[in-house]
Structures are given as structure tokens and as C-alpha cells.
Amino acid sequence: MSFHPTTVLKRYVHSVLAVVSFLLIYSTVGDAQLSGTYTIGTGGTYPSFRAAVNALSSQGVSGAVTFNVLTGTYSEHVRIGAITGASTSNTITFQSATGNAADVTLFYNATSSDSNYVVRIDGGKYLRFHKMVLQASNNSGASYCTVFSLNGTWDYLTIDSSNIGGAANTNGTNQALVITTSGSSATSCIINGNTFTNGGYGVYLTGVNGSTLLKGLQISHNLFIGFYNGLFLQYQDSPVISQNTFNGGAGNICIELDYSTNGIQIVKNILNILGANNGIYLYSDAGGAGTLGNPPRGLVANNFVALASSGRGVNINYTTNFDIYYNSVNVTG
């Protein structure tokens, strides 16, 4: 049997068009950039945090993305690198679908330094973690219990209205709940309205060095419970530590700020310290050259510091251009 050349050509064209149509449909469904609202959990858009992060990494975003996480406990940990398309308007949010932080738990029990994180951010930007429980090992004295490990050129990170937990009876950086593993040049980091429980450090954040500072740090309205050391902050430009409450603290220092400058504000914090040697500790900091009450001068004001041991309520070393007013300090040791 033979076919007319025109018939063969038509069939060939139809075949090519069918393949192209399939590829276009597959590309649209499977590889389109993410935008809008998705769900994580059984029966949702993605069954796990890892599946959602894989989609972000492979597809990128073309608009703001929100992942509503269905009620449950997710025993996994994730690494988030740079996401194509993320920006100040194209933000990426992970949050409890019910609006109740206690309904969603992301949990991981690390057994080595390589796996020591619940969320590891490797250069990811414009990320928000909102109204969830993020829990590292809850075994007392565990060697590893970091929740947020911040690496590379991460930036524009928000952690708010969440419960961040680690192991009790720990005292090192491997048990810091939020930590930069190396110096960071980030320009925005907001940690607001959370409850931090246990850990060697609550928050441990550093810039790169004296010429490359971490900027835009705001730590406010948080509750810290059962920690060993509270905040360790180094190489910061104009950090704000405001209206936090610290209950516990058996380590050396509750709030430490080193080698930082400009409009530093440590205001309206409540420190109920059990065994720490220092409540607020400033070392080699330099406020700016502003006027009283007008940043960029440094300000330590309206803090309540109670130490149930011998030590120093506010300890100031090699520090200039600061206003220190209206603090209540009671050292009972």
C-alpha cells in the first residue's frame, strides 16, 4: 500500500503538533512558577514541607506564595536555597492553616552536626515562618537542637507568632535555637512575638566583621524560657531589642551585644535571671553621633533586670555614645 506524499506530510504535521501540545500542557501544569496559596499535608497540594520546598526550588515564584499547613506533626527538616523570583512583593510564607500555632509542628531530632537544623536557610530570601511550632530535639541534654540554621547570603527573614523549642540542660552553640553559622551581611531580620523554650542560646546572630555588619535586626515582643544564654549579637548595625521577657538563664549573659554601632536600642525588656553573671552586657559598641533620645545614639532604657545571683545588672565595657536611662536593676546575690 502506498500513500500520496501530501497525506504523509499531513500525518507528520499532526504528529508534531500533538507532541508540541503535550509538552506545552505538561510544562504549564508541572513547571509553572508558583503564585498564590497552596496547602501542605495529607490531601493538600504538597504532602510534606520537603515536597513544597522542592517545588519552590525547581519552579521558582512569580508572585507572593503562602503555604497553609494542615493540622499535624511533620517529622522532617528542610533546606531552602535561593528561590527564583522571590522579592519584597513575591514573599514566601509558611503558616498554620487554622491560624493556631499549636496545630502545626515541624519536628526534627538531629544526631550529627550535618543534620543539626529543622529549617536550614542556604541563601534563601523573603521567607516568613508564621504561627507554627518548630521543635528540635526535646531530649534533655541533647548534643544538637538548632531550629533555624542561617547560612550564605540569606536575607529578609521573618519569624513571628511561633513557638521555637529545643532541648533543656544545654549550653552551647550546637544547641542555639536560631543561629548564623558564619557572619552574615543580611539587611532585614525580624523575630517578633515568639515563644522560645530551652536551648543553649535563644538567638545567636553575627555580622561578618566590623566593616560588614548585619543590618535591620529587630527582636521584639518575644518570651524566652529555660534558656542557658539569651541573645548573643555581634557586628550589628542599629539593632532593636525591645519588649522581650526572659525567664531563666543559668549561663553567663542574658543579652550580649558586641562590636555594634549606630542607633542601637535595648528598651523595655524584662530580665528575670536565675544564675547568669550579667543581665545586659555591652562590649566595644559605639552609638552614633545623634542627640539625646534621637538615634543614631545608642539607648538602654526602661529595662527591668533582676538577678538571683551575684553579678552585674548592666555591664558596660569600651562603649561610647550611649544614653542609659530609667532602668530598674536588682541583684540579690
mmCIF file of C-alpha atoms in Angstrom:
data_model
loop_
_atom_site.group_PDB
_atom_site.id
_atom_site.type_symbol
_atom_site.label_atom_id
_atom_site.label_comp_id
_atom_site.label_asym_id
_atom_site.label_seq_id
_atom_site.Cartn_x
_atom_site.Cartn_y
_atom_site.Cartn_z
ATOM 1 C CA MET A 1 0.000 0.000 0.000
ATOM 2 C CA SER A 2 1.309 3.454 -0.826
ATOM 3 C CA PHE A 3 0.400 6.943 0.373
ATOM 4 C CA HIS A 4 0.308 10.183 -1.502
ATOM 5 C CA PRO A 5 3.158 12.476 -0.368
ATOM 6 C CA THR A 6 0.617 15.092 0.755
ATOM 7 C CA THR A 7 -1.064 12.568 3.040
ATOM 8 C CA VAL A 8 2.272 11.598 4.608
ATOM 9 C CA LEU A 9 3.144 15.256 5.206
ATOM 10 C CA LYS A 10 -0.223 15.941 6.875
ATOM 11 C CA ARG A 11 0.191 12.982 9.201
ATOM 12 C CA TYR A 12 3.701 14.110 10.095
ATOM 13 C CA VAL A 13 2.489 17.643 10.851
ATOM 14 C CA HIS A 14 -0.357 16.330 13.001
ATOM 15 C CA SER A 15 2.064 14.153 14.974
ATOM 16 C CA VAL A 16 4.418 17.056 15.593
ATOM 17 C CA LEU A 17 1.559 19.298 16.701
ATOM 18 C CA ALA A 18 0.330 16.617 19.112
ATOM 19 C CA VAL A 19 3.752 16.309 20.720
ATOM 20 C CA VAL A 20 4.156 20.089 20.991
ATOM 21 C CA SER A 21 0.691 20.421 22.557
ATOM 22 C CA PHE A 22 1.517 17.736 25.117
ATOM 23 C CA LEU A 23 4.768 19.425 26.032
ATOM 24 C CA LEU A 24 3.092 22.791 26.415
ATOM 25 C CA ILE A 25 0.366 21.373 28.644
ATOM 26 C CA TYR A 26 2.875 19.434 30.749
ATOM 27 C CA SER A 27 5.078 22.488 31.097
ATOM 28 C CA THR A 28 2.141 24.638 32.184
ATOM 29 C CA VAL A 29 0.878 22.162 34.795
ATOM 30 C CA GLY A 30 4.139 20.763 36.117
ATOM 31 C CA ASP A 31 6.728 23.532 35.836
ATOM 32 C CA ALA A 32 4.915 26.860 36.115
ATOM 33 C CA GLN A 33 6.272 29.284 38.691
ATOM 34 C CA LEU A 34 4.336 29.266 41.948
ATOM 35 C CA SER A 35 1.991 32.099 42.875
ATOM 36 C CA GLY A 36 -0.901 32.216 45.313
ATOM 37 C CA THR A 37 -1.987 29.871 48.099
ATOM 38 C CA TYR A 38 -1.163 26.175 48.459
ATOM 39 C CA THR A 39 -1.619 23.583 51.197
ATOM 40 C CA ILE A 40 0.872 21.255 52.863
ATOM 41 C CA GLY A 41 -0.280 17.971 54.394
ATOM 42 C CA THR A 42 -2.191 14.807 53.554
ATOM 43 C CA GLY A 43 -4.658 15.605 50.787
ATOM 44 C CA GLY A 44 -3.127 19.027 50.202
ATOM 45 C CA THR A 45 -1.210 20.429 47.258
ATOM 46 C CA TYR A 46 2.017 19.021 48.698
ATOM 47 C CA PRO A 47 2.169 16.115 51.179
ATOM 48 C CA SER A 48 5.154 17.472 53.115
ATOM 49 C CA PHE A 49 7.309 20.529 53.743
ATOM 50 C CA ARG A 50 10.056 18.894 51.712
ATOM 51 C CA ALA A 51 7.795 18.469 48.673
ATOM 52 C CA ALA A 52 6.749 22.127 48.878
ATOM 53 C CA VAL A 53 10.359 23.306 49.170
ATOM 54 C CA ASN A 54 11.351 21.090 46.218
ATOM 55 C CA ALA A 55 8.666 22.783 44.122
ATOM 56 C CA LEU A 56 9.920 26.216 45.154
ATOM 57 C CA SER A 57 13.481 25.276 44.286
ATOM 58 C CA SER A 58 12.686 23.781 40.892
ATOM 59 C CA GLN A 59 9.967 26.171 39.717
ATOM 60 C CA GLY A 60 10.550 29.491 41.466
ATOM 61 C CA VAL A 61 7.810 32.037 42.126
ATOM 62 C CA SER A 62 6.051 34.692 40.057
ATOM 63 C CA GLY A 63 4.016 36.214 42.883
ATOM 64 C CA ALA A 64 3.559 36.062 46.634
ATOM 65 C CA VAL A 65 3.232 32.457 47.839
ATOM 66 C CA THR A 66 1.538 31.201 51.001
ATOM 67 C CA PHE A 67 1.696 27.610 52.195
ATOM 68 C CA ASN A 68 -1.159 26.845 54.596
ATOM 69 C CA VAL A 69 -0.075 23.839 56.619
ATOM 70 C CA LEU A 70 -2.776 21.367 57.623
ATOM 71 C CA THR A 71 -3.032 20.319 61.264
ATOM 72 C CA GLY A 72 -0.494 17.685 62.262
ATOM 73 C CA THR A 73 3.086 16.885 63.225
ATOM 74 C CA TYR A 74 5.628 16.760 60.396
ATOM 75 C CA SER A 75 8.767 14.813 61.290
ATOM 76 C CA GLU A 76 11.211 16.209 58.768
ATOM 77 C CA HIS A 77 13.643 19.023 58.174
ATOM 78 C CA VAL A 78 14.192 21.208 55.113
ATOM 79 C CA ARG A 79 16.894 23.211 53.365
ATOM 80 C CA ILE A 80 15.876 26.336 51.472
ATOM 81 C CA GLY A 81 18.235 27.907 48.967
ATOM 82 C CA ALA A 82 17.773 30.962 46.780
ATOM 83 C CA ILE A 83 14.327 30.920 45.138
ATOM 84 C CA THR A 84 13.988 32.325 41.623
ATOM 85 C CA GLY A 85 11.586 35.274 41.531
ATOM 86 C CA ALA A 86 11.439 35.912 45.287
ATOM 87 C CA SER A 87 11.350 39.626 46.148
ATOM 88 C CA THR A 88 9.856 42.176 48.515
ATOM 89 C CA SER A 89 6.494 41.655 46.789
ATOM 90 C CA ASN A 90 6.960 37.953 45.977
ATOM 91 C CA THR A 91 7.345 36.714 49.530
ATOM 92 C CA ILE A 92 7.099 33.083 50.677
ATOM 93 C CA THR A 93 5.119 32.270 53.838
ATOM 94 C CA PHE A 94 4.706 29.018 55.765
ATOM 95 C CA GLN A 95 1.880 29.137 58.316
ATOM 96 C CA SER A 96 -0.690 27.081 60.192
ATOM 97 C CA ALA A 97 -3.848 26.725 58.116
ATOM 98 C CA THR A 98 -6.035 27.206 61.201
ATOM 99 C CA GLY A 99 -4.225 30.303 62.433
ATOM 100 C CA ASN A 100 -3.374 28.447 65.649
ATOM 101 C CA ALA A 101 0.369 27.864 66.064
ATOM 102 C CA ALA A 102 -0.182 24.794 68.269
ATOM 103 C CA ASP A 103 -1.956 22.918 65.455
ATOM 104 C CA VAL A 104 1.193 22.502 63.305
ATOM 105 C CA THR A 105 4.518 21.085 64.485
ATOM 106 C CA LEU A 106 7.617 20.759 62.324
ATOM 107 C CA PHE A 107 9.936 18.475 64.315
ATOM 108 C CA TYR A 108 13.380 17.007 63.756
ATOM 109 C CA ASN A 109 15.761 15.181 66.085
ATOM 110 C CA ALA A 110 19.306 15.774 64.819
ATOM 111 C CA THR A 111 22.023 13.225 65.523
ATOM 112 C CA SER A 112 25.022 14.971 63.938
ATOM 113 C CA SER A 113 26.296 18.454 63.137
ATOM 114 C CA ASP A 114 25.474 17.975 59.432
ATOM 115 C CA SER A 115 21.796 17.418 60.193
ATOM 116 C CA ASN A 116 21.539 19.957 63.009
ATOM 117 C CA TYR A 117 18.571 22.016 61.854
ATOM 118 C CA VAL A 118 14.808 21.984 61.500
ATOM 119 C CA VAL A 119 14.993 24.713 58.849
ATOM 120 C CA ARG A 120 18.317 25.417 57.168
ATOM 121 C CA ILE A 121 18.351 28.533 55.010
ATOM 122 C CA ASP A 122 21.154 28.419 52.444
ATOM 123 C CA GLY A 123 20.857 31.806 50.787
ATOM 124 C CA GLY A 124 17.050 31.875 50.846
ATOM 125 C CA LYS A 125 15.420 35.327 50.975
ATOM 126 C CA TYR A 126 11.975 36.839 51.574
ATOM 127 C CA LEU A 127 10.872 33.956 53.807
ATOM 128 C CA ARG A 128 8.336 34.087 56.624
ATOM 129 C CA PHE A 129 7.509 31.446 59.240
ATOM 130 C CA HIS A 130 4.238 32.341 60.935
ATOM 131 C CA LYS A 131 2.132 30.703 63.655
ATOM 132 C CA MET A 132 3.718 27.265 63.869
ATOM 133 C CA VAL A 133 5.633 25.104 66.339
ATOM 134 C CA LEU A 134 9.210 24.444 65.201
ATOM 135 C CA GLN A 135 10.856 21.978 67.546
ATOM 136 C CA ALA A 136 14.330 20.466 67.589
ATOM 137 C CA SER A 137 15.231 17.566 69.852
ATOM 138 C CA ASN A 138 13.398 17.750 73.155
ATOM 139 C CA ASN A 139 15.696 15.212 74.836
ATOM 140 C CA SER A 140 17.284 16.848 77.887
ATOM 141 C CA GLY A 141 20.975 17.497 77.318
ATOM 142 C CA ALA A 142 20.821 16.650 73.595
ATOM 143 C CA SER A 143 24.014 17.410 71.668
ATOM 144 C CA TYR A 144 22.147 19.109 68.820
ATOM 145 C CA CYS A 145 18.932 21.120 68.829
ATOM 146 C CA THR A 146 19.200 24.029 66.386
ATOM 147 C CA VAL A 147 15.883 25.082 64.867
ATOM 148 C CA PHE A 148 16.923 27.778 62.347
ATOM 149 C CA SER A 149 20.402 27.493 60.825
ATOM 150 C CA LEU A 150 21.144 30.561 58.684
ATOM 151 C CA ASN A 151 23.839 30.211 56.032
ATOM 152 C CA GLY A 152 25.172 32.028 52.992
ATOM 153 C CA THR A 153 23.579 35.211 51.696
ATOM 154 C CA TRP A 154 20.215 34.759 53.438
ATOM 155 C CA ASP A 155 18.153 37.924 53.907
ATOM 156 C CA TYR A 156 14.670 39.325 54.568
ATOM 157 C CA LEU A 157 13.739 36.670 57.119
ATOM 158 C CA THR A 158 10.695 36.933 59.379
ATOM 159 C CA ILE A 159 9.920 34.530 62.230
ATOM 160 C CA ASP A 160 6.788 35.575 64.077
ATOM 161 C CA SER A 161 3.988 34.355 66.354
ATOM 162 C CA SER A 162 5.560 30.894 66.568
ATOM 163 C CA ASN A 163 6.824 28.525 69.255
ATOM 164 C CA ILE A 164 10.521 27.713 68.874
ATOM 165 C CA GLY A 165 11.800 24.909 71.087
ATOM 166 C CA GLY A 166 14.972 22.948 71.810
ATOM 167 C CA ALA A 167 16.429 20.702 74.468
ATOM 168 C CA ALA A 168 16.718 21.615 78.144
ATOM 169 C CA ASN A 169 20.031 21.475 80.018
ATOM 170 C CA THR A 170 22.124 22.566 77.039
ATOM 171 C CA ASN A 171 24.680 25.359 76.882
ATOM 172 C CA GLY A 172 26.494 25.522 73.521
ATOM 173 C CA THR A 173 26.154 26.921 70.034
ATOM 174 C CA ASN A 174 25.161 23.496 68.674
ATOM 175 C CA GLN A 175 22.016 23.961 70.747
ATOM 176 C CA ALA A 176 21.294 27.568 69.709
ATOM 177 C CA LEU A 177 17.697 27.820 68.534
ATOM 178 C CA VAL A 178 18.404 30.477 65.863
ATOM 179 C CA ILE A 179 21.991 30.856 64.662
ATOM 180 C CA THR A 180 24.177 32.204 61.887
ATOM 181 C CA THR A 181 26.815 29.544 61.245
ATOM 182 C CA SER A 182 29.082 32.236 59.784
ATOM 183 C CA GLY A 183 28.947 36.011 59.599
ATOM 184 C CA SER A 184 26.022 37.448 57.648
ATOM 185 C CA SER A 185 25.534 40.603 55.583
ATOM 186 C CA ALA A 186 21.721 40.398 55.804
ATOM 187 C CA THR A 187 19.767 43.656 55.804
ATOM 188 C CA SER A 188 16.484 42.547 57.390
ATOM 189 C CA CYS A 189 15.736 40.001 60.105
ATOM 190 C CA ILE A 190 12.544 40.302 62.157
ATOM 191 C CA ILE A 191 11.936 37.994 65.128
ATOM 192 C CA ASN A 192 8.666 39.058 66.706
ATOM 193 C CA GLY A 193 6.046 37.676 69.082
ATOM 194 C CA ASN A 194 7.512 34.193 69.512
ATOM 195 C CA THR A 195 7.994 31.901 72.487
ATOM 196 C CA PHE A 196 11.495 30.409 72.748
ATOM 197 C CA THR A 197 11.910 27.439 75.064
ATOM 198 C CA ASN A 198 15.232 25.979 76.276
ATOM 199 C CA GLY A 199 18.376 25.816 74.136
ATOM 200 C CA GLY A 200 21.992 26.772 74.694
ATOM 201 C CA TYR A 201 21.210 30.186 73.175
ATOM 202 C CA GLY A 202 17.888 31.680 72.210
ATOM 203 C CA VAL A 203 19.270 33.730 69.298
ATOM 204 C CA TYR A 204 22.905 33.846 68.113
ATOM 205 C CA LEU A 205 23.414 36.250 65.183
ATOM 206 C CA THR A 206 26.586 37.874 63.897
ATOM 207 C CA GLY A 207 27.620 40.086 61.030
ATOM 208 C CA VAL A 208 30.741 39.336 59.024
ATOM 209 C CA ASN A 209 33.110 41.795 60.708
ATOM 210 C CA GLY A 210 33.429 45.430 61.706
ATOM 211 C CA SER A 211 33.071 46.659 58.126
ATOM 212 C CA THR A 212 30.281 44.283 57.036
ATOM 213 C CA LEU A 213 27.557 44.463 59.659
ATOM 214 C CA LEU A 214 24.235 42.666 59.886
ATOM 215 C CA LYS A 215 21.534 45.300 59.479
ATOM 216 C CA GLY A 216 17.834 45.575 60.154
ATOM 217 C CA LEU A 217 17.685 43.200 63.128
ATOM 218 C CA GLN A 218 14.522 43.527 65.218
ATOM 219 C CA ILE A 219 13.942 41.194 68.167
ATOM 220 C CA SER A 220 10.735 42.266 69.899
ATOM 221 C CA HIS A 221 7.800 41.025 71.997
ATOM 222 C CA ASN A 222 9.294 37.540 72.447
ATOM 223 C CA LEU A 223 9.209 35.301 75.510
ATOM 224 C CA PHE A 224 12.363 33.316 76.332
ATOM 225 C CA ILE A 225 12.007 30.461 78.835
ATOM 226 C CA GLY A 226 14.510 27.969 80.225
ATOM 227 C CA PHE A 227 17.440 29.124 78.079
ATOM 228 C CA TYR A 228 21.099 28.988 79.135
ATOM 229 C CA ASN A 229 22.197 32.170 77.331
ATOM 230 C CA GLY A 230 19.588 34.506 75.876
ATOM 231 C CA LEU A 231 20.809 36.700 72.991
ATOM 232 C CA PHE A 232 24.320 36.821 71.553
ATOM 233 C CA LEU A 233 24.571 39.573 68.932
ATOM 234 C CA GLN A 234 27.770 40.708 67.269
ATOM 235 C CA TYR A 235 28.671 43.113 64.435
ATOM 236 C CA GLN A 236 25.223 44.706 64.192
ATOM 237 C CA ASP A 237 24.110 47.994 62.662
ATOM 238 C CA SER A 238 21.213 49.660 64.535
ATOM 239 C CA PRO A 239 19.665 46.548 66.116
ATOM 240 C CA VAL A 240 16.435 46.904 68.113
ATOM 241 C CA ILE A 241 15.876 44.619 71.121
ATOM 242 C CA SER A 242 12.552 45.681 72.542
ATOM 243 C CA GLN A 243 9.841 44.465 74.934
ATOM 244 C CA ASN A 244 11.108 40.917 75.326
ATOM 245 C CA THR A 245 10.719 38.852 78.501
ATOM 246 C CA PHE A 246 13.441 36.483 79.705
ATOM 247 C CA ASN A 247 12.653 33.925 82.398
ATOM 248 C CA GLY A 248 15.539 31.624 83.284
ATOM 249 C CA GLY A 249 19.120 31.945 82.231
ATOM 250 C CA ALA A 250 21.768 29.920 84.027
ATOM 251 C CA GLY A 251 24.577 30.940 81.688
ATOM 252 C CA ASN A 252 26.895 33.909 81.617
ATOM 253 C CA ILE A 253 24.854 36.591 79.866
ATOM 254 C CA CYS A 254 21.199 37.218 79.031
ATOM 255 C CA ILE A 255 21.560 39.966 76.379
ATOM 256 C CA GLU A 256 25.033 40.451 74.880
ATOM 257 C CA LEU A 257 25.851 42.982 72.154
ATOM 258 C CA ASP A 258 29.418 43.269 70.839
ATOM 259 C CA TYR A 259 31.143 45.426 68.194
ATOM 260 C CA SER A 260 27.929 47.110 67.078
ATOM 261 C CA THR A 261 27.078 50.674 66.154
ATOM 262 C CA ASN A 262 24.601 53.448 65.307
ATOM 263 C CA GLY A 263 21.014 53.579 66.589
ATOM 264 C CA ILE A 264 21.185 50.600 68.932
ATOM 265 C CA GLN A 265 18.066 50.248 71.098
ATOM 266 C CA ILE A 266 17.725 47.922 74.087
ATOM 267 C CA VAL A 267 14.471 49.068 75.631
ATOM 268 C CA LYS A 268 11.552 47.849 77.762
ATOM 269 C CA ASN A 269 12.871 44.323 78.273
ATOM 270 C CA ILE A 270 12.165 42.258 81.402
ATOM 271 C CA LEU A 271 15.013 40.023 82.570
ATOM 272 C CA ASN A 272 14.298 37.577 85.395
ATOM 273 C CA ILE A 273 17.646 35.793 85.570
ATOM 274 C CA LEU A 274 18.338 32.736 87.694
ATOM 275 C CA GLY A 275 22.082 32.311 87.536
ATOM 276 C CA ALA A 276 23.604 34.452 84.818
ATOM 277 C CA ASN A 277 26.520 36.735 85.682
ATOM 278 C CA ASN A 278 25.292 39.614 83.508
ATOM 279 C CA GLY A 279 21.855 40.862 82.573
ATOM 280 C CA ILE A 280 22.703 43.285 79.741
ATOM 281 C CA TYR A 281 26.299 43.239 78.526
ATOM 282 C CA LEU A 282 27.748 45.781 76.083
ATOM 283 C CA TYR A 283 31.255 45.326 74.730
ATOM 284 C CA SER A 284 33.035 47.644 72.311
ATOM 285 C CA ASP A 285 29.824 49.188 70.994
ATOM 286 C CA ALA A 286 29.545 52.707 69.581
ATOM 287 C CA GLY A 287 26.315 54.610 69.275
ATOM 288 C CA GLY A 288 26.121 57.224 66.575
ATOM 289 C CA ALA A 289 26.620 60.944 66.959
ATOM 290 C CA GLY A 290 22.972 61.920 67.382
ATOM 291 C CA THR A 291 21.414 63.828 70.270
ATOM 292 C CA LEU A 292 19.714 62.578 73.430
ATOM 293 C CA GLY A 293 16.840 60.246 72.582
ATOM 294 C CA ASN A 294 17.412 60.685 68.876
ATOM 295 C CA PRO A 295 19.178 57.758 67.151
ATOM 296 C CA PRO A 296 21.760 57.007 65.892
ATOM 297 C CA ARG A 297 22.967 57.303 69.519
ATOM 298 C CA GLY A 298 22.665 54.059 71.449
ATOM 299 C CA LEU A 299 19.895 53.720 74.030
ATOM 300 C CA VAL A 300 19.442 51.382 77.003
ATOM 301 C CA ALA A 301 16.233 52.445 78.722
ATOM 302 C CA ASN A 302 13.258 51.261 80.739
ATOM 303 C CA ASN A 303 14.577 47.744 81.231
ATOM 304 C CA PHE A 304 13.839 45.677 84.348
ATOM 305 C CA VAL A 305 16.747 43.447 85.366
ATOM 306 C CA ALA A 306 16.584 41.027 88.313
ATOM 307 C CA LEU A 307 19.498 38.671 89.008
ATOM 308 C CA ALA A 308 19.083 35.934 91.600
ATOM 309 C CA SER A 309 22.869 35.576 91.826
ATOM 310 C CA SER A 310 25.931 37.741 92.215
ATOM 311 C CA GLY A 311 26.725 39.602 89.023
ATOM 312 C CA ARG A 312 26.069 42.802 87.093
ATOM 313 C CA GLY A 313 22.680 44.005 86.012
ATOM 314 C CA VAL A 314 24.024 46.244 83.217
ATOM 315 C CA ASN A 315 27.698 45.736 82.359
ATOM 316 C CA ILE A 316 29.275 48.315 80.016
ATOM 317 C CA ASN A 317 32.779 47.926 78.573
ATOM 318 C CA TYR A 318 34.650 50.052 75.974
ATOM 319 C CA THR A 319 31.360 51.536 74.808
ATOM 320 C CA THR A 320 30.628 55.104 73.677
ATOM 321 C CA ASN A 321 27.744 57.404 72.696
ATOM 322 C CA PHE A 322 25.029 55.646 74.703
ATOM 323 C CA ASP A 323 22.172 57.047 76.768
ATOM 324 C CA ILE A 324 21.295 54.825 79.740
ATOM 325 C CA TYR A 325 18.095 55.882 81.497
ATOM 326 C CA TYR A 326 15.294 54.679 83.750
ATOM 327 C CA ASN A 327 16.425 51.074 84.144
ATOM 328 C CA SER A 328 15.461 49.113 87.275
ATOM 329 C CA VAL A 329 18.223 46.757 88.419
ATOM 330 C CA ASN A 330 18.054 44.371 91.379
ATOM 331 C CA VAL A 331 20.925 41.982 92.088
ATOM 332 C CA THR A 332 20.102 39.784 95.082
ATOM 333 C CA GLY A 333 23.179 37.513 95.208
#
